[in-house]
Amino acid sequence: MKKEEAAAVQSGYPGWSGHFRREPEVPFARRGRHLTDLIVGKLLFIVALLAILIVFFIIGFLLRDGYQIVLEIGLWNFLAGMDWNPAGPTPSFGILPLIVGTLLVTALAMAIAVPLSMATAIYIAEIAGPRTKEVIKPAVELLAGIPSVVYGFFGLILLTEWIRILFDRPSGSSWLAGSILLAIMAIPTITSVAEDALSSVPREFREGSLALGATRWQTIRRVVVPGALSGITAAVILGMGRAIGETMAVLMVTGNAAIIPEPITNVFSPVRTLTGTLGIEMGEVAFGSMHYHALFGVAVVLLVITLAVNGLARFIIHRIQMTPARSRASGAFMQSVHNLIPVSLPRQAKRRVIHPRTTQRFAFLLISLGVVIVLAALGVILLEIIVNGAGAISLEFLTAPPSNLGREGGIFPAIVGTLYLVAGALAVALPIGIATAIYLIEYTADTRLTRGIRAAVDLLNGTPSIVFGLFGFAFLVLFLNFGVSLIAGQITLGLMILPTIIRTTEESLRSIPKSLREGSYALGASKWQTIWRVVLPPALPGIITGAILSIGRAAGETAPIMFTAVVFSSRYLPSSLSEPVMALPYHLFILTTSVPGADNQKFGTALVLLMMVLSIYLVAILVRRRYNRATVM
Amino acid sequence: MDDSTILETRDLNLWYGPKQALLNISIRVPKNTVTALIGPSGCGKSTLLRCFNRMNDLIDSARITGQILFEGDDIYADRTDVYTIREKIGMVFQKPNPFPKSIYENVAYGPRIHGERHKEMLDDIVETSLRRAALWDEVKDRLHEPALALSGGQQQRLCIARSLAVEPRVILMDEPCSALDPIATAKIEDLIIRLARDYTVIIVTHNMQQAARASEYTGFMYMGRLVEFDRTQQIFEDPAEELTENYITGRFG
């Protein structure tokens, strides 16, 4: 060491024996790194462009096939026609009952879901202790993880029965049943976004209010909730988007009569939604017929509605991000301070009939009631399926193919088929998704192109899964002539989970501090070296979490695969990508809706699907939690 | 002074979008010395520092005119390789920014990305660099533990070791002690003085005592201009400009 330093001083600048690289002949000669940078950058750019093209292609394809119906019968007759009867002797294609059905089911669902979600969000953010929080939050997230076909199964087997008996109706399949199910499905979305909004209200505002002698409830009502209002609005709209786009659960419980309820407040009337129509009719429509075009028209209308709803939510969220939390809350805060002042004046206080503490007790009681209802819904669904399904599970059930239309035998091919579908979907979506996210975060500033890509990704994210199914059916199965096949299902599912993967990857890349990138650049690392060695490794857990969540979603989805990849009964496993497969969600759907006398098998299948998906989600939650604790940077 | 000048700027101007951050800076940084850049917040001293190894390239809105010469070669010339510049002109940041890897991997990162693969060579480089950064004795038994487990001062010395490992000739330091306590600061200052035997150090600092203690040359900057550049002793005892004197005596800034 000593000697070395001395040598270094002599030579004018330091260096150790065995120099680890050649001195370039030209002072600052370019090396291969620039080429790598250039190639990688171009590749990522092409992939990101591909992501946009996919979106435009999907939309273009739907429009192309849907436009025909408008040409045939006119826009007004299509949108405002009162009669949807595509298969009759004189077919008619008026979708007004479908639009009304969608709106009614969604509206009532929101009326149920919003109060319950708000109660849960307020409870988690403001009232619960840390330990209770640790239990309730994952429980609500579990609700989000239950596949929609399992909700539909629960709704058809139990919920409609309860409604039939409770209200003494000939059938429980109704608007009400659909709305209750959708409400349960929208609760996790609304709750988690609203809870984020509540939690981001700065602490000082709560303390400021409490210091004026306000009760906790007064603080929540007048300071916290107003401060988080735009976030809560966005939460409700996002929940609404989820409800409008839902297919399977709604299709299974709403009765599907294409009528407008008579009178319009008759919640026991059957209704039919836009998504339900696609789910029921797409499978048996003749390619290129009027009916076929009408269904694409329905898909376009559905897409437009969900786009409008999600666009509105995005706009609101964007505005929140533009204004810092402090300035957002301060208006509400000043106003609330103003409102609170009388509380501290004794003369005013005496005039109150009800003491604020009584109000608080009452409010907290209602909130707790809301939380209990949400947890009870989760508990009932899980319990029913576990208790009834446990008896069906046996070694044979898990390892044998079905026989007698699924009434006997097992579900082995369905389990394997689902695994194949999910693996293929990941193989499609992971490379494209991660590359797009890297391009967006590392290679570009906020340009028109990146805004375009992000908007396209958001668009794809809000697209109902049945629309993906429709696209897959029309483009992959029919147009490209893949037939109903494993590969068609894999690509369709892959497109569906692509936005989730892009989003989560973007988020985890964004969470890597800029100082790490600078540290690497300052050592002479190239862009790609920096990304590959410094940025990606710590971002990996986040990316993996996103991938796992996508696996859960893909494993539970029915709508995208029902016309593209699955058959109901198959004794064999597929031997190539061009053969159809069995899949758990579809198997459950058919057993529930079309096979009488397979009770045991239904519950068993529901249980296996539920456990599979929930354990995937559980892994994701655990990975995320571990990761959050591990990075104290 | 010509022979011993290692870095030189000629009429350097820099804009962030429409806002000009550096005005006509001409400075000659002598080799194997510590040069301090002082001045009030927003005077452009960090911006100037980040010009020397082209870290400003990472800021899209930054635009530059004038020349920066490193050993006589223009570092903004077309044929210049920005990555090679940063190899030769290293940087240590305000807040320690070790990678979330082990201590060993942090130091070995630079040699690795420049193509060194032999384990023995890497071991050698890691040890030498850590010794030069006066950190070896504290970490030699836990080289494979996470760097983030080190204290703030140790992390900063690790970052210095990390930049030494790629054999730079110049080390730029952007307020390297501002996030550290007085004891850790004293250690870093000692280290800086010792590093000047083999390297050229340019340090941006808010702390005038630090400039007085650790540097041989000092440049005073004010509103994007280099007001005065001279031997540190001269600047602190008998500055040529009144502005410099006002700043040093604490009348503003």
Coordinates of C-alpha atoms in Angstrom, one line a residue, chain A residues 1 4-5 8-9 12-21 23-24 26-31 33-34 37 444-445 514-531 533-534 537-538 632-633, chain B residues 32 50 53 55 58 60 70 73 78-91 93 97-101 109 111-114 116 121 125 128-129 131-132 148 162-169 197-199:
Chain A
M1 CA 0.0 0.0 0.0
E4 CA 1.8 1.9 -4.3
E5 CA 1.0 5.4 -3.0
A8 CA 1.3 6.9 -7.7
V9 CA 2.8 10.2 -6.6
G12 CA 1.7 12.0 -11.3
Y13 CA -1.7 10.3 -11.0
P14 CA -2.7 7.2 -9.1
G15 CA -3.0 3.7 -10.6
W16 CA -2.4 0.3 -9.4
S17 CA -0.2 -2.4 -10.9
G18 CA -2.1 -4.5 -13.5
H19 CA -4.2 -1.7 -14.9
F20 CA -7.6 -3.3 -15.5
R21 CA -8.3 -1.6 -18.8
E23 CA -5.9 3.4 -22.0
P24 CA -7.7 4.4 -25.2
V26 CA -7.7 8.7 -28.6
P27 CA -8.3 10.6 -25.4
F28 CA -12.1 10.0 -25.2
A29 CA -12.7 7.3 -27.8
R30 CA -16.2 6.0 -28.1
R31 CA -16.6 2.3 -27.1
R33 CA -21.3 0.9 -24.8
H34 CA -22.7 3.6 -27.0
D37 CA -27.2 2.0 -25.5
T444 CA -38.1 9.7 -22.0
A445 CA -39.1 12.9 -20.3
K514 CA -32.6 9.5 -8.8
S515 CA -29.4 9.7 -6.7
L516 CA -28.7 6.0 -7.3
R517 CA -28.8 6.6 -11.1
E518 CA -26.5 9.6 -10.7
G519 CA -24.1 7.7 -8.5
S520 CA -23.8 5.1 -11.3
Y521 CA -23.4 7.7 -14.1
A522 CA -20.8 9.5 -12.1
L523 CA -18.7 6.4 -12.3
G524 CA -18.8 6.4 -16.1
A525 CA -21.5 3.7 -16.4
S526 CA -23.5 3.8 -19.5
K527 CA -27.3 4.2 -19.5
W528 CA -28.0 0.5 -20.0
Q529 CA -25.4 -0.5 -17.4
T530 CA -27.1 1.8 -15.0
I531 CA -30.5 0.4 -15.7
R533 CA -27.2 -3.2 -12.6
V534 CA -28.4 -0.4 -10.4
P537 CA -32.3 -5.1 -9.0
P538 CA -34.0 -3.0 -6.3
V632 CA -35.4 1.7 4.5
M633 CA -33.6 4.1 2.2
Chain B
N32 CA -3.3 17.8 -7.4
R50 CA -21.8 19.2 -12.7
N53 CA -18.2 15.6 -15.7
M55 CA -23.8 15.4 -15.3
L58 CA -29.0 14.3 -17.7
D60 CA -33.0 18.0 -20.6
F70 CA -9.7 18.5 -19.4
D73 CA -9.2 18.2 -24.6
D78 CA -18.4 15.7 -30.6
R79 CA -15.8 12.9 -30.6
T80 CA -15.7 12.9 -26.8
D81 CA -17.1 9.9 -25.0
V82 CA -19.2 11.1 -22.0
Y83 CA -18.8 7.8 -20.2
T84 CA -15.0 8.0 -20.3
I85 CA -15.1 11.6 -19.0
R86 CA -17.0 10.4 -16.0
E87 CA -14.5 7.6 -15.4
K88 CA -11.7 10.2 -15.3
I89 CA -13.7 12.8 -13.4
G90 CA -15.6 11.2 -10.6
M91 CA -18.2 12.7 -8.4
F93 CA -22.8 13.8 -4.0
N97 CA -25.9 7.4 -2.3
P98 CA -24.5 3.9 -1.9
F99 CA -26.3 1.3 -4.1
P100 CA -28.5 -1.1 -2.2
K101 CA -25.8 -3.8 -2.6
Y109 CA -19.3 -1.8 -9.4
P111 CA -14.4 -1.7 -12.3
R112 CA -16.9 -4.3 -13.2
I113 CA -18.8 -2.0 -15.6
H114 CA -15.5 -1.0 -17.2
E116 CA -12.8 -6.0 -15.0
M121 CA -8.0 -8.0 -9.3
I125 CA -9.1 -2.8 -6.1
T128 CA -7.0 -0.4 -2.1
S129 CA -9.9 1.9 -2.7
R131 CA -7.9 2.0 2.3
R132 CA -7.5 5.2 0.4
L148 CA -27.1 0.8 3.7
R162 CA -16.4 3.8 -5.0
S163 CA -15.3 6.7 -7.1
L164 CA -11.6 6.0 -6.4
A165 CA -12.0 2.5 -7.7
V166 CA -12.3 3.6 -11.3
E167 CA -9.1 5.6 -11.1
P168 CA -10.3 9.1 -11.7
R169 CA -7.9 12.0 -11.9
R197 CA -1.6 14.2 -3.0
D198 CA -2.8 11.9 -5.8
Y199 CA -5.9 13.5 -7.1

